[in-house]
Coordinates of C-alpha atoms in Angstrom, one line a residue:
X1 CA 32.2 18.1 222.7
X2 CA 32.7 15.3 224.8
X3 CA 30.2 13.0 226.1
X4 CA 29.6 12.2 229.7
X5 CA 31.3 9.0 229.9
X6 CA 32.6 8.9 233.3
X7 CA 29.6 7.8 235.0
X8 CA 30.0 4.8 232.3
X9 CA 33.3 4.6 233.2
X10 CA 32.7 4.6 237.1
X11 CA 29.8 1.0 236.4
X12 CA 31.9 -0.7 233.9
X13 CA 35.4 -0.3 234.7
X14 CA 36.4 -1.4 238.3
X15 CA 40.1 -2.0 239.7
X16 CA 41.5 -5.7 240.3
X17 CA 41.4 -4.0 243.9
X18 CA 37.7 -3.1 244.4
X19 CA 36.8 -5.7 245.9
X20 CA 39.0 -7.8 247.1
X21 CA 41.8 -8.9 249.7
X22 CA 45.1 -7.0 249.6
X23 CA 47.1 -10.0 248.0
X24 CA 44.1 -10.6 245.6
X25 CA 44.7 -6.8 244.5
X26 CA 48.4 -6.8 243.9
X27 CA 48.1 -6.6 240.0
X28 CA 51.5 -8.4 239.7
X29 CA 49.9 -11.1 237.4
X30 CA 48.4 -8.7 235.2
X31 CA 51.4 -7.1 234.7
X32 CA 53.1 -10.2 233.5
X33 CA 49.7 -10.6 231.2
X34 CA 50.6 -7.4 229.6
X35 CA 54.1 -8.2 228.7
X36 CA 52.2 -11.7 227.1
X37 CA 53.0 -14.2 230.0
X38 CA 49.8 -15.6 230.4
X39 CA 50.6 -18.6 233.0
X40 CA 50.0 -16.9 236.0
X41 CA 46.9 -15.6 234.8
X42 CA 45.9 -19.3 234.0
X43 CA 46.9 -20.1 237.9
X44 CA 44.8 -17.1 238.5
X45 CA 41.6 -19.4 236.8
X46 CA 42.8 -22.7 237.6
X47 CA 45.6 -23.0 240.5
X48 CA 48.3 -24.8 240.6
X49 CA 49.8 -27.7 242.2
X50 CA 51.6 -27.0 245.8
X51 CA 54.9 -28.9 244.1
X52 CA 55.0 -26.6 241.4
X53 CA 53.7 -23.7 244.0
X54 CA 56.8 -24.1 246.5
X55 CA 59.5 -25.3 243.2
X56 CA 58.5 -22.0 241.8
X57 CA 59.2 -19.7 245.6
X58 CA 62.2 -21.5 246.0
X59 CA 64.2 -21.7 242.1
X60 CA 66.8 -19.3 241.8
X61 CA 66.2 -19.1 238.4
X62 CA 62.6 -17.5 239.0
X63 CA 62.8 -13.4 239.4
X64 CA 61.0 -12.3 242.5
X65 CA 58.0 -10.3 240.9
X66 CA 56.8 -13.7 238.9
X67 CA 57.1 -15.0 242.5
X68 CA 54.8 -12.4 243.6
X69 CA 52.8 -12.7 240.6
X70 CA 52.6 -16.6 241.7
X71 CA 51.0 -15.5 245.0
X72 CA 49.0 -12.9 243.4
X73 CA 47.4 -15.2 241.0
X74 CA 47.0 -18.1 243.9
X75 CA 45.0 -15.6 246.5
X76 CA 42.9 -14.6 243.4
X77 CA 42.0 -18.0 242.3
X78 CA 41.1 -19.0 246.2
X79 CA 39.0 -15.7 246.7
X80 CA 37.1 -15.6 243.8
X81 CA 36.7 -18.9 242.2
X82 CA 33.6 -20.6 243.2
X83 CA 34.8 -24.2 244.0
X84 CA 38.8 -24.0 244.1
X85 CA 40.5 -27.3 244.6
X86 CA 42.1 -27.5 248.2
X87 CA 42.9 -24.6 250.4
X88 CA 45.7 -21.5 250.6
X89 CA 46.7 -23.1 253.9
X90 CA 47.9 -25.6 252.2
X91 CA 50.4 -23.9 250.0
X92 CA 50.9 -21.8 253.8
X93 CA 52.4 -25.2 254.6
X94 CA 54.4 -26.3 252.0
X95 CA 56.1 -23.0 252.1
X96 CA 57.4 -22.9 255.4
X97 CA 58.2 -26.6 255.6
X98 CA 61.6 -26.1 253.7
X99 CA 62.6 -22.9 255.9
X100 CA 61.9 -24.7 259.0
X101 CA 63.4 -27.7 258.0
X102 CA 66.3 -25.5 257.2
X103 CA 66.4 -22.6 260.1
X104 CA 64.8 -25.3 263.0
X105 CA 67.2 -23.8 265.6
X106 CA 65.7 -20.2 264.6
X107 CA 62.5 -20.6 262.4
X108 CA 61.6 -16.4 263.0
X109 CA 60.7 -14.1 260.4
X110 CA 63.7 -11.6 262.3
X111 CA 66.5 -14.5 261.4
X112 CA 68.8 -11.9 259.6
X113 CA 70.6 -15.5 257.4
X114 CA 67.0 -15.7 255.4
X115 CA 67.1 -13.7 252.8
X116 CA 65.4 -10.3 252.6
X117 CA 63.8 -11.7 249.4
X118 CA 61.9 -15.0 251.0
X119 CA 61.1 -13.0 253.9
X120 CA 59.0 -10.6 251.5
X121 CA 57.6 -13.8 250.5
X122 CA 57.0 -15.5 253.9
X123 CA 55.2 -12.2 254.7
X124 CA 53.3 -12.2 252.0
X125 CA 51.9 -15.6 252.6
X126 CA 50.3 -14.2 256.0
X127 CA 48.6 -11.9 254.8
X128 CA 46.3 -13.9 252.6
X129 CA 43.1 -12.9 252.8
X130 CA 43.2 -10.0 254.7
X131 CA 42.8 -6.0 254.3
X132 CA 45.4 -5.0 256.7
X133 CA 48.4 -5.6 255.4
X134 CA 51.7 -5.4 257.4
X135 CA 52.6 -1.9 256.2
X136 CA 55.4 -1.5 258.6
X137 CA 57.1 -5.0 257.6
X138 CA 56.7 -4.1 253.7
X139 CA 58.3 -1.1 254.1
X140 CA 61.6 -2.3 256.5
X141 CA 61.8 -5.0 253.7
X142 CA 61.9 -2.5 251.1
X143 CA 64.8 -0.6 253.1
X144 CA 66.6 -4.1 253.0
X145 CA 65.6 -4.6 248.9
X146 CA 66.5 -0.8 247.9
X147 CA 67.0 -1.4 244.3
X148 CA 64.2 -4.4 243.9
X149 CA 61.1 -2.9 241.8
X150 CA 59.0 -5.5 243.5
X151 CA 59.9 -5.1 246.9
X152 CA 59.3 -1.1 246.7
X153 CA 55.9 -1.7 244.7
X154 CA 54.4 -4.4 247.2
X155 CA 55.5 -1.7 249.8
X156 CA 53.8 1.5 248.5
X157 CA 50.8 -0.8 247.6
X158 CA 50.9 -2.1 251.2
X159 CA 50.4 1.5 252.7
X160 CA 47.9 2.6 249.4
X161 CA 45.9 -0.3 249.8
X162 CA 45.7 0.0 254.3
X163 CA 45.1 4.1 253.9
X164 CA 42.3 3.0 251.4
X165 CA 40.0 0.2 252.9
X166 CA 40.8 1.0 256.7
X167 CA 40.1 4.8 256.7
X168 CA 43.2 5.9 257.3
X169 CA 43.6 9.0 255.1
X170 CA 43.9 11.8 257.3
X171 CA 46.4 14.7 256.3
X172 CA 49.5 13.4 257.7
X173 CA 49.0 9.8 256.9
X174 CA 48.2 11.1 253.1
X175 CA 51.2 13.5 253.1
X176 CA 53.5 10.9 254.4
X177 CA 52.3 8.6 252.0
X178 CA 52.4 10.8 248.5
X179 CA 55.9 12.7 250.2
X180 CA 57.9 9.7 251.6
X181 CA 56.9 6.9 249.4
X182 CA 55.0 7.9 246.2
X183 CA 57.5 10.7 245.7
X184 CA 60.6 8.5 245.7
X185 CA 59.4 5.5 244.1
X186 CA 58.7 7.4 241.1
X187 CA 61.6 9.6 241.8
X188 CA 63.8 5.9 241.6
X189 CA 61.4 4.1 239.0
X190 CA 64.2 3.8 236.6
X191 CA 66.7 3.0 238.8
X192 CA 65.1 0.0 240.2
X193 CA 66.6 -3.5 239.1
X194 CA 63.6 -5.0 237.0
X195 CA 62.9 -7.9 238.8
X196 CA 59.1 -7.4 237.5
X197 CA 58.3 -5.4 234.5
X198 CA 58.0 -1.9 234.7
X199 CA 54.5 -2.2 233.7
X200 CA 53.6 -3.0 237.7
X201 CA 54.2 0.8 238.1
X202 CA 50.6 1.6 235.9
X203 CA 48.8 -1.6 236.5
X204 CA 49.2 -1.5 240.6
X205 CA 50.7 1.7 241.5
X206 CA 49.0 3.9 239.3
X207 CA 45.6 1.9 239.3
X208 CA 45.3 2.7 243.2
X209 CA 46.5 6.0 243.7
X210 CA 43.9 7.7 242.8
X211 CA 41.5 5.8 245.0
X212 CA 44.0 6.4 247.6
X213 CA 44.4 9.9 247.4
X214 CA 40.7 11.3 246.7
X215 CA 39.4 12.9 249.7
X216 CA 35.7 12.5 248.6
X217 CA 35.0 16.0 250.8
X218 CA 36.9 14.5 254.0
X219 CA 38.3 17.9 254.9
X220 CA 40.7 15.9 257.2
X221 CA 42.2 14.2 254.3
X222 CA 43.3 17.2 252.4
X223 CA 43.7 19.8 255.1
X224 CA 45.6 19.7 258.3
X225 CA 42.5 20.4 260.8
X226 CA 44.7 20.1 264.2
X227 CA 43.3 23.6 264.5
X228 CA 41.2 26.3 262.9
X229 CA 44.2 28.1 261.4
X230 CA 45.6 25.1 260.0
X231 CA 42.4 24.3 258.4
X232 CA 41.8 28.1 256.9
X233 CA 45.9 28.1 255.5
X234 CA 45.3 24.8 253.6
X235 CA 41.8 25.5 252.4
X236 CA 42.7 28.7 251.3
X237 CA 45.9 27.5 249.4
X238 CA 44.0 24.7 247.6
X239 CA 41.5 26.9 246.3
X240 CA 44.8 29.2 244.8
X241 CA 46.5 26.3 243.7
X242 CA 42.6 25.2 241.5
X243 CA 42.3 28.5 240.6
X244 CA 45.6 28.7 239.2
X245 CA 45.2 25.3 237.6
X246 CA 42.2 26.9 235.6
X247 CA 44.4 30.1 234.6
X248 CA 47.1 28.0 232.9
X249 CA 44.7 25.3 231.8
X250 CA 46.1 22.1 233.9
X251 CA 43.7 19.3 233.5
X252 CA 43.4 16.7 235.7
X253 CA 41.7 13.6 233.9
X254 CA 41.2 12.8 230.5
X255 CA 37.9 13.1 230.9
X256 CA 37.9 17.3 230.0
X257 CA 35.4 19.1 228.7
X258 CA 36.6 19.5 225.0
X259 CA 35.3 23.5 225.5
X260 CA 36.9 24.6 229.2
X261 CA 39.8 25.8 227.8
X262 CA 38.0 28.5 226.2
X263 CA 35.4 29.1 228.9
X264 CA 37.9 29.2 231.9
X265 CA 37.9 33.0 231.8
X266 CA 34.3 33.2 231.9
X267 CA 35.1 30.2 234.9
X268 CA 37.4 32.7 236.5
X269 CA 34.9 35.5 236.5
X270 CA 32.1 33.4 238.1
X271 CA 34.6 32.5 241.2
X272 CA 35.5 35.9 241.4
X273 CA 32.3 36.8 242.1
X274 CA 31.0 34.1 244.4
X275 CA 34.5 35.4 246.3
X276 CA 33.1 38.4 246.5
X277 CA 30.0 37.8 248.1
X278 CA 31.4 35.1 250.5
X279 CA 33.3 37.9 251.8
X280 CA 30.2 39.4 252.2
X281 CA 28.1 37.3 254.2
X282 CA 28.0 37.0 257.8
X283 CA 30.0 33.6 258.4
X284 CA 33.3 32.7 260.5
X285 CA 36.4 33.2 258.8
X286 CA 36.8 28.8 258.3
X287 CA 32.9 28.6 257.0
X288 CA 34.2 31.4 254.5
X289 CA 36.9 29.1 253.6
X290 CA 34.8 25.8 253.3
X291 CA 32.4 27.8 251.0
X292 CA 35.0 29.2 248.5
X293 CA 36.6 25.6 248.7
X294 CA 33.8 23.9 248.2
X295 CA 32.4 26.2 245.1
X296 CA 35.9 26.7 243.4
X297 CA 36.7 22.4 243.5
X298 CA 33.5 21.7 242.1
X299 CA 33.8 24.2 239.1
X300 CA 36.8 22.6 238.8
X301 CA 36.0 19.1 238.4
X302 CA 32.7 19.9 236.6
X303 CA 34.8 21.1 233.8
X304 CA 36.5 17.8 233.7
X305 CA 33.0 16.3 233.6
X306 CA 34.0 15.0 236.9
X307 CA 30.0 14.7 238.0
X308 CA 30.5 13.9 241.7
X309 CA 27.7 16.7 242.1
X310 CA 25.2 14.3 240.1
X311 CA 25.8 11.3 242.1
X312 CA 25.1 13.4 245.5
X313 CA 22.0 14.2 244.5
X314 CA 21.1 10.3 243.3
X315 CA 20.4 9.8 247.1
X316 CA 18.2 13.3 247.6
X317 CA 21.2 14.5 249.7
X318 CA 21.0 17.8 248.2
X319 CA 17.3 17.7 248.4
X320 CA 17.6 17.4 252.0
X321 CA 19.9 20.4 252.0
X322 CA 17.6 23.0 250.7
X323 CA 14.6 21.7 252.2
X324 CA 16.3 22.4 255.5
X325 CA 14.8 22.5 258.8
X326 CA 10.7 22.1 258.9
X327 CA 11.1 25.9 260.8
X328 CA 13.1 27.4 258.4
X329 CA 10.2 27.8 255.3
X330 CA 12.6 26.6 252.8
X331 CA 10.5 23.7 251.6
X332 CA 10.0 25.2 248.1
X333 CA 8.8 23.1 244.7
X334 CA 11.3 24.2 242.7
X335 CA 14.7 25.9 241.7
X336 CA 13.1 29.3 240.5
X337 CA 11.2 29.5 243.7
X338 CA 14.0 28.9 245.8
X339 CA 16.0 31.7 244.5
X340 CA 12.9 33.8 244.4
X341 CA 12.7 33.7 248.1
X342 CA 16.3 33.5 248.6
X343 CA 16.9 36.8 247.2
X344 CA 14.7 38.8 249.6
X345 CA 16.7 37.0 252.6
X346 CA 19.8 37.5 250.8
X347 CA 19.6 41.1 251.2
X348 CA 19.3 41.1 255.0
X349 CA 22.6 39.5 255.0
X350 CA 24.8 42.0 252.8
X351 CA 24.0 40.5 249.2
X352 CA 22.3 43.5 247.1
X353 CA 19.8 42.2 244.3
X354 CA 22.7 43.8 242.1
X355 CA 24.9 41.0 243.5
X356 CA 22.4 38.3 242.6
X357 CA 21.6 39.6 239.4
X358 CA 25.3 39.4 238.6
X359 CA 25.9 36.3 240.1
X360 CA 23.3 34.8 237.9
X361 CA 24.9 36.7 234.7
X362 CA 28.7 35.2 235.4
X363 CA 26.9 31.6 235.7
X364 CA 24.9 31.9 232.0
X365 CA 28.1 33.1 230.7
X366 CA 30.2 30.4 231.8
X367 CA 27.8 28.2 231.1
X368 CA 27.3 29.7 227.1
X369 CA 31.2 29.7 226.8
X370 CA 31.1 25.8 228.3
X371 CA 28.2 25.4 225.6
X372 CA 25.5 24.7 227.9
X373 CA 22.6 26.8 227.7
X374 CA 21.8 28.3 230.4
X375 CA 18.0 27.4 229.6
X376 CA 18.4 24.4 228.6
X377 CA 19.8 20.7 229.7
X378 CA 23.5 20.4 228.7
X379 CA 26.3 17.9 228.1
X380 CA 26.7 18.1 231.9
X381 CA 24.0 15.6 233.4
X382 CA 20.8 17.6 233.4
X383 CA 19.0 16.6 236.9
X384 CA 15.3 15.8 238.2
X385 CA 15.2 14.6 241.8
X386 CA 12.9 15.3 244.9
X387 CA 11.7 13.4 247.8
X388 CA 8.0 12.8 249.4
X389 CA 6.7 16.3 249.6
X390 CA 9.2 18.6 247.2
X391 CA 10.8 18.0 243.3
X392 CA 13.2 20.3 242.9
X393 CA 14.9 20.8 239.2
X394 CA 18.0 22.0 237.6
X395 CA 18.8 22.6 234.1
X396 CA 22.3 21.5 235.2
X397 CA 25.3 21.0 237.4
X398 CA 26.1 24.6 237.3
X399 CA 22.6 25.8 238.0
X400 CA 22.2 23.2 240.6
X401 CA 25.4 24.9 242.1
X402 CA 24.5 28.3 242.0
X403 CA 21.3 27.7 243.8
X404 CA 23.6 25.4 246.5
X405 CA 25.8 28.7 247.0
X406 CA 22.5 30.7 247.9
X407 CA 21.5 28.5 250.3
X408 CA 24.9 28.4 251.9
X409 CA 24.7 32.1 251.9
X410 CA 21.5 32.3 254.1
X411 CA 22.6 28.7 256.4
X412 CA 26.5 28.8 256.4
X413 CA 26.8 26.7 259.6
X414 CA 25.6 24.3 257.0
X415 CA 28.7 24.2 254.8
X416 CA 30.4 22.1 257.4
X417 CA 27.8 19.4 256.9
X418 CA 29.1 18.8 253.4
X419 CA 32.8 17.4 254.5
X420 CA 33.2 14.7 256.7
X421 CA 35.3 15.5 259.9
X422 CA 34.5 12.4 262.0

């Protein structure tokens, strides 16, 4: 069985992009790295002088992405090394010199005689140190550079890297993103002259997507929530589509649980019946939907290992969920006592101790087909947590979920509190 290495994964591996400036986070040097062209990498570590800077932007005999990678390498050396030589603003200078020396009646990015390909460059030497890049410009030059692999990589990296760092990723912008540019680059990425290697598409492209497209509970990022309707139909269609995913087996990360092919029956038959009580409960049809979302996802990615839960809990969040409100007596020690006194309550509400009792029967068989014991700590980070005046304490993710589904039983006003709709 697989380890929990994510988490190791999460401290020790970090994108180019993380932390720094759009241009520092194109990846077009590292790309060139891989193929074993190391001299932008160099640059990257110890610049470059601005004659061989601007002979380089202006040779014909230089292919646009190791022009690119040029400025790539130049923005990281300026950002991150701790005494670079000069300034960017130089380089700034010695770039546009030549075109205004050559265009002084009409020195304007919209001169329609400079080329599409020095206008991607002129463009991106403004946007040096910044995280908004000019998506809108990236993308009309793309229209212009149709077949360049380049120009349509610095243009879906444009809008992936301004939906990321600006909070832009709301349903539309994500759909129009993943529908209207994603799609087709990949659609294309083989019909694209290679004027940068084709390893760009994995080192930028593929390296930010992910942290582009992962909602991170922002129900306004994966659901269109323009109304209450909207919000139910997509909820309801994502949990199909997970549940689905677990019938024919579809993983979603290397990081699998060597076991939850085997235990996704015994997966299945726990959501079933957590569906069956949420249909129970007294709630509004979209707090019904936000439950069953919430509860099906999270099976979901804890059988990848995906342990999202764990790190939720590293700041007492959850804590602060069952301990609720000082009036509502649910300041409890521990787990057991929690559900102890959650099962008389549960009753009032339409949830029989029948219910409960096979509630907690689907959980211990998921959990002995996912070879975690129900009694004892598992592969799946066990967890210990509390805050001044409670320690609560979970043999597991899964047990740590089934007591989070009581509680949204009894308080489901408080499911909404776990996406973030500002």
């Amino acid at each position: 069985m697989k380890k929990l290495i994510l988490i190791a994964s999460l401290f020790f591996s970090i994108s180019s992009f993380a932390d720094s400036s759009f241009l520092a986070g194109l990846n077009f040097y590292t790309a060139y790295e891989k193929i074993g062209n190391n001299k932008y990498t160099t640059i990257s570590n110890k610049g470059i002088t601005v004659k061989d800077f601007t002979n380089t932007l202006y040779s014909n005999d230089v292919a646009l992405g190791e022009k690119v990678a040029l400025i790539n390498a130049l923005s990281t050396y300026y950002e991150f090394t701790e005494k670079p030589t000069g300034t960017f603003k130089m380089y700034q200078d010695a770039f546009y010199t030549p075109l205004k020396n050559k265009y002084a009646d009409n020195f304007s990015f919209e001169n329609e005689t400079i080329a599409p390909e020095i206008r991607l460059l002129w463009v991106l030497m403004t946007d040096y140190d910044t995280s908004n890049p000019k998506v809108k410009t990236y993308q009309w030059l793309a229209q212009k550079m149709p077949h360049s692999l380049t120009a349509q990589t610095v243009s879906v990296m444009a809008y992936s890297y301004d939906i990321l760092y600006n909070d832009l990723n709301d349903f539309h912008t994500i759909q129009d993103l993943k529908n209207n540019y994603v799609a087709a680059y990949f659609k294309n990425i083989n019909n694209f002259t290679l004027d940068a290697p084709i390893e760009i598409k994995t080192l930028a492209v593929e390296d930010i997507l992910p942290y582009t497209l992962d909602c991170e509970n922002r129900l306004k990022c994966f659901v269109d929530t323009s109304s209450e309707a909207t919000t139910i139909e997509g909820l309801n269609k994502l949990s199909d589509s997970i549940k689905n995913n677990i019938k024919i087996g579809k993983v979603i990360s290397e990081w699998y649980n060597d076991n939850w092919i085997d235990s996704k029956e015994a997966a299945l038959a726990w959501i079933e019946k957590q569906e069956n009580c949420i249909d129970k409960i007294k709630a509004s049809p979209i707090q019904k939907s936000e439950m069953r979302y919430f509860f099906i996802s999270k099976i979901y990615k804890l059988m990848h290992n995906n342990d999202d839960f764990t790190y939720r809990m590293m700041d007492n969040s959850f804590v602060k969920i069952l301990k609720g409100s000082k009036d509502s007596g649910d300041i409890l020690n521990d787990a057991t006592s929690y559900l102890d006194s959650a099962s008389l309550d549960l009753e009032k509400i339409g949830i029989s101790k029948r219910d409960v009792e096979e509630l907690i029967l689907s959980k211990n068989n998921f959990q002995t087909e996912f070879e975690i014991p129900a009694n004892e700590s598992g592969v799946v980070a066990g967890l210990a947590f509390g805050g001044d005046d409670a320690n609560y304490t979970f043999k597991n993710n899964f047990d740590a979920l089934h007591h989070l589904l009581f509680y949204y039983y009894l308080h489901p006003e408080k499911i909404t509190e776990m996406y973030d709709l500002e």
